Coordinates of C-alpha atoms in Angstrom, one line a residue:
Chain A
X23 CA -6.1 -27.8 -9.4
X24 CA -3.3 -25.0 -10.1
X25 CA -1.2 -23.9 -7.8
X26 CA 1.2 -21.4 -6.1
X27 CA 4.4 -23.2 -5.7
X28 CA 8.1 -22.2 -3.2
X29 CA 11.5 -22.9 -3.3
X30 CA 13.3 -24.3 -1.3
X31 CA 11.1 -25.6 1.3
X32 CA 13.8 -24.8 3.8
X33 CA 17.0 -22.2 3.1
X34 CA 19.4 -21.8 5.9
X35 CA 21.8 -19.3 5.0
X36 CA 24.9 -17.2 7.4
X37 CA 23.6 -14.0 9.2
X38 CA 24.9 -11.3 6.6
X39 CA 24.5 -13.6 3.8
X40 CA 22.2 -13.1 0.8
X41 CA 19.4 -15.2 -0.2
X42 CA 16.3 -15.0 -3.0
X43 CA 13.4 -17.0 -2.7
X44 CA 11.4 -17.9 -5.5
X45 CA 7.3 -18.5 -5.9
X46 CA 5.8 -19.5 -9.1
X47 CA 2.5 -18.2 -9.0
X48 CA -0.4 -19.6 -11.2
X49 CA -0.5 -19.2 -14.5
X50 CA -2.6 -16.3 -15.1
X51 CA -2.8 -14.4 -12.0
X52 CA -2.0 -10.8 -12.5
X53 CA -1.4 -9.8 -9.1
X54 CA 1.8 -11.1 -6.5
X55 CA 2.2 -10.8 -2.9
X56 CA 5.1 -11.7 -0.3
X57 CA 4.3 -11.9 3.6
X58 CA 6.1 -13.6 6.6
X59 CA 5.3 -15.3 9.7
X60 CA 7.8 -15.6 11.9
X61 CA 7.5 -18.0 14.2
X62 CA 4.3 -17.4 16.8
X63 CA 4.0 -14.2 14.8
X64 CA 1.1 -13.2 12.8
X65 CA 1.5 -13.5 9.6
X66 CA 2.8 -10.4 8.2
X67 CA 2.2 -8.1 4.9
X68 CA 5.7 -7.6 3.2
X69 CA 5.1 -6.2 -0.5
X70 CA 2.1 -7.1 -3.4
X71 CA 3.9 -6.2 -6.8
X72 CA 1.4 -5.4 -10.0
X73 CA 2.0 -4.6 -13.6
X74 CA 5.6 -5.4 -12.8
X75 CA 5.9 -2.7 -10.4
X76 CA 5.6 -2.4 -6.6
X77 CA 1.8 -1.6 -5.9
X78 CA 2.2 -1.4 -2.2
X79 CA 5.1 -2.6 0.7
X80 CA 4.8 -2.3 4.7
X81 CA 7.3 -0.8 6.7
X82 CA 9.0 -4.4 7.1
X83 CA 10.4 -4.2 3.7
X84 CA 13.2 -1.7 3.3
X85 CA 16.4 -1.6 1.5
X86 CA 17.8 -4.6 2.0
X87 CA 14.4 -6.5 0.8
X88 CA 13.5 -6.4 -3.1
X89 CA 11.2 -8.0 -5.5
X90 CA 11.7 -9.2 -8.7
X91 CA 9.7 -10.9 -11.7
X92 CA 11.9 -12.0 -13.8
X93 CA 10.8 -13.7 -16.6
X94 CA 6.8 -13.6 -16.3
X95 CA 6.4 -17.0 -14.4
X96 CA 8.7 -16.4 -11.9
X97 CA 8.6 -14.1 -9.0
X98 CA 11.1 -13.4 -6.5
X99 CA 11.9 -11.7 -2.9
X100 CA 15.5 -10.9 -2.0
X101 CA 17.4 -10.3 0.9
X102 CA 20.6 -8.9 0.4
X103 CA 22.0 -9.4 4.1
X104 CA 20.3 -11.6 6.1
X105 CA 20.1 -10.9 9.5
X106 CA 18.9 -13.5 12.9
X107 CA 15.6 -11.6 13.0
X108 CA 14.8 -12.1 9.0
X109 CA 14.0 -16.0 10.3
X110 CA 11.0 -16.9 9.7
X111 CA 8.4 -18.8 6.9
X112 CA 7.8 -17.0 4.0
X113 CA 4.6 -16.9 1.4
X114 CA 4.0 -16.2 -1.5
X115 CA 0.5 -15.1 -3.1
X116 CA -0.4 -14.3 -6.3
X117 CA -4.3 -13.5 -7.0
X118 CA -5.6 -12.9 -10.6
X119 CA -8.3 -9.8 -9.6
X120 CA -7.7 -8.0 -6.2
X121 CA -9.5 -10.4 -3.8
X122 CA -8.1 -13.0 -4.1
X123 CA -5.2 -14.4 -2.5
X124 CA -3.8 -17.8 -3.2
X125 CA -1.1 -18.4 -1.4
X126 CA 1.9 -20.4 -1.7
X127 CA 3.2 -23.5 1.1
X128 CA 6.3 -21.7 2.4
X129 CA 9.7 -21.5 2.6
X130 CA 11.1 -21.4 5.9
X131 CA 13.9 -19.1 6.2
X132 CA 17.0 -19.8 9.0
X133 CA 19.0 -17.7 10.1
X134 CA 22.4 -18.4 11.5
Chain N
X24 CA -4.2 1.1 14.9
X25 CA -6.4 -1.5 12.8
X26 CA -5.3 -5.1 14.3
X27 CA -7.5 -8.3 13.9
X28 CA -7.5 -10.7 17.4
X29 CA -8.3 -14.6 17.4
X30 CA -8.9 -14.0 21.3
X31 CA -8.9 -18.9 21.0
X32 CA -4.9 -19.5 20.6
X33 CA -6.1 -23.1 20.6
X34 CA -9.5 -25.7 20.5
X35 CA -10.2 -28.6 20.1
X36 CA -13.1 -30.4 19.7
X37 CA -14.8 -33.6 19.1
X38 CA -15.6 -35.0 15.6
X39 CA -19.6 -33.9 14.6
X40 CA -19.6 -31.1 17.5
X41 CA -20.5 -28.1 16.5
X42 CA -17.6 -24.9 15.9
X43 CA -16.9 -21.1 16.1
X44 CA -14.1 -20.1 16.0
X45 CA -13.8 -15.5 17.2
X46 CA -13.0 -13.0 15.7
X47 CA -12.8 -9.7 16.4
X48 CA -11.7 -6.6 14.1
X49 CA -10.0 -2.9 14.9
X50 CA -11.5 -0.6 12.2
X51 CA -12.9 2.1 11.6
X52 CA -15.2 1.8 8.2
X53 CA -16.1 -1.8 7.3
X54 CA -13.6 -3.8 6.1
X55 CA -12.9 -6.9 3.7
X56 CA -13.2 -9.6 6.1
X57 CA -11.5 -13.4 4.6
X58 CA -11.2 -16.6 6.7
X59 CA -8.3 -18.7 5.8
X60 CA -7.1 -22.4 6.6
X61 CA -3.6 -23.6 6.5
X62 CA -2.9 -27.5 6.7
X63 CA 0.5 -28.7 7.9
X64 CA 3.2 -28.2 5.4
X65 CA 0.3 -26.6 2.8
X66 CA -0.2 -23.0 1.8
X67 CA -3.0 -20.9 3.0
X68 CA -6.2 -21.8 1.3
X69 CA -9.6 -19.0 1.3
X70 CA -12.2 -20.2 3.2
X71 CA -14.5 -17.2 3.1
X72 CA -14.3 -13.6 2.3
X73 CA -17.6 -11.1 3.0
X74 CA -17.1 -8.0 1.3
X75 CA -20.8 -6.3 1.4
X76 CA -24.3 -7.6 1.3
X77 CA -25.6 -10.6 3.2
X78 CA -23.8 -11.2 7.0
X79 CA -23.9 -14.1 6.2
X80 CA -22.0 -15.9 3.7
X81 CA -20.2 -20.4 2.9
X82 CA -18.2 -21.0 1.8
X83 CA -15.7 -24.3 1.1
X84 CA -15.6 -27.1 3.1
X85 CA -19.3 -26.6 5.2
X86 CA -17.9 -23.0 7.0
X87 CA -19.8 -20.4 7.9
X88 CA -19.0 -16.4 8.8
X89 CA -21.4 -14.3 10.1
X90 CA -20.2 -9.9 9.4
X91 CA -21.3 -8.7 13.0
X92 CA -20.8 -5.0 12.8
X93 CA -21.5 -3.9 16.1
X94 CA -19.3 -6.6 17.5
X95 CA -17.1 -6.3 15.6
X96 CA -17.1 -9.1 14.9
X97 CA -16.5 -12.2 12.0
X98 CA -17.0 -15.7 12.9
X99 CA -16.1 -19.4 11.8
X100 CA -18.8 -21.6 12.1
X101 CA -19.7 -25.3 11.1
X102 CA -22.3 -27.4 12.7
X103 CA -20.3 -30.7 12.6
X104 CA -16.5 -31.0 12.3
X105 CA -14.6 -33.9 10.3
X106 CA -10.9 -35.1 11.4
X107 CA -9.8 -33.5 8.5
X108 CA -10.5 -30.1 9.9
X109 CA -8.1 -30.4 12.3
X110 CA -5.7 -27.6 11.1
X111 CA -4.7 -23.3 11.6
X112 CA -7.4 -21.0 11.2
X113 CA -6.4 -17.4 10.5
X114 CA -9.3 -14.5 10.7
X115 CA -7.8 -11.8 7.7
X116 CA -8.7 -8.3 7.0
X117 CA -7.6 -6.5 4.2
X118 CA -8.4 -2.5 4.0
X119 CA -6.9 -1.1 1.0
X120 CA -8.8 -3.1 -1.8
X121 CA -8.8 -0.8 -5.2
X122 CA -6.9 0.0 -7.6
X123 CA -3.9 -2.8 -7.2
X124 CA -3.8 -3.0 -3.4
X125 CA -5.0 -5.7 -1.3
X126 CA -2.2 -6.5 1.5
X127 CA -3.8 -8.6 4.4
X128 CA -3.4 -7.8 7.9
X129 CA -3.9 -11.4 10.3
X130 CA -4.8 -12.7 13.1
X131 CA -2.2 -14.8 15.4
X132 CA -4.6 -17.8 14.2
X133 CA -6.1 -20.5 16.2
X134 CA -5.4 -24.3 16.5
X135 CA -8.1 -26.5 16.0
X136 CA -7.4 -30.2 17.0
X137 CA -10.7 -33.0 16.2
X138 CA -11.1 -36.1 19.4
X139 CA -12.2 -38.8 17.6

């Protein structure tokens, strides 16, 4: 059964560094999402992406964040200058239609 | 503001016993409602969803959920729990379906432990 994959599973970075989190959505899916979960808190929506552009973003998704679908298969989340409070589990999701979101296993980002 | 509340942080049930996980939402209209399950090291797997129609919805793995508008609730149930059901369960709502939107608002989750 096809699934969403994410790499790396764990990323450790220093404050101020740029990180890129990678996701490979399910191949025939059209809708892509990033969520994050800070330890002990709720899963929070960051951004949705459709038709090669951002369709919606939350207030968390500020100028430090960007998303890209560089080659038709990968979907990346970039954080330009990481802060300690960016430490979280980041989940990618994709869907063929809007009413189903298939989630990846997540990337744990630790900012030191 | 819209919110989802899962009042139980951790529930332990015996294998074979029935299960009910609670979820309440705060929203002016009827949202789209979901239950997800997350096993350790895994992503979030969709168990079931409610958009409209019959208020009792069936999902995968023998789960069902009932939407009660009067109580703003969408509780998840299973008549007989298996040890493999031990996981964390998340209730979620989507407020902006239509077009290309669909961001989910999640509850904090309920961790289910199953005693042999």
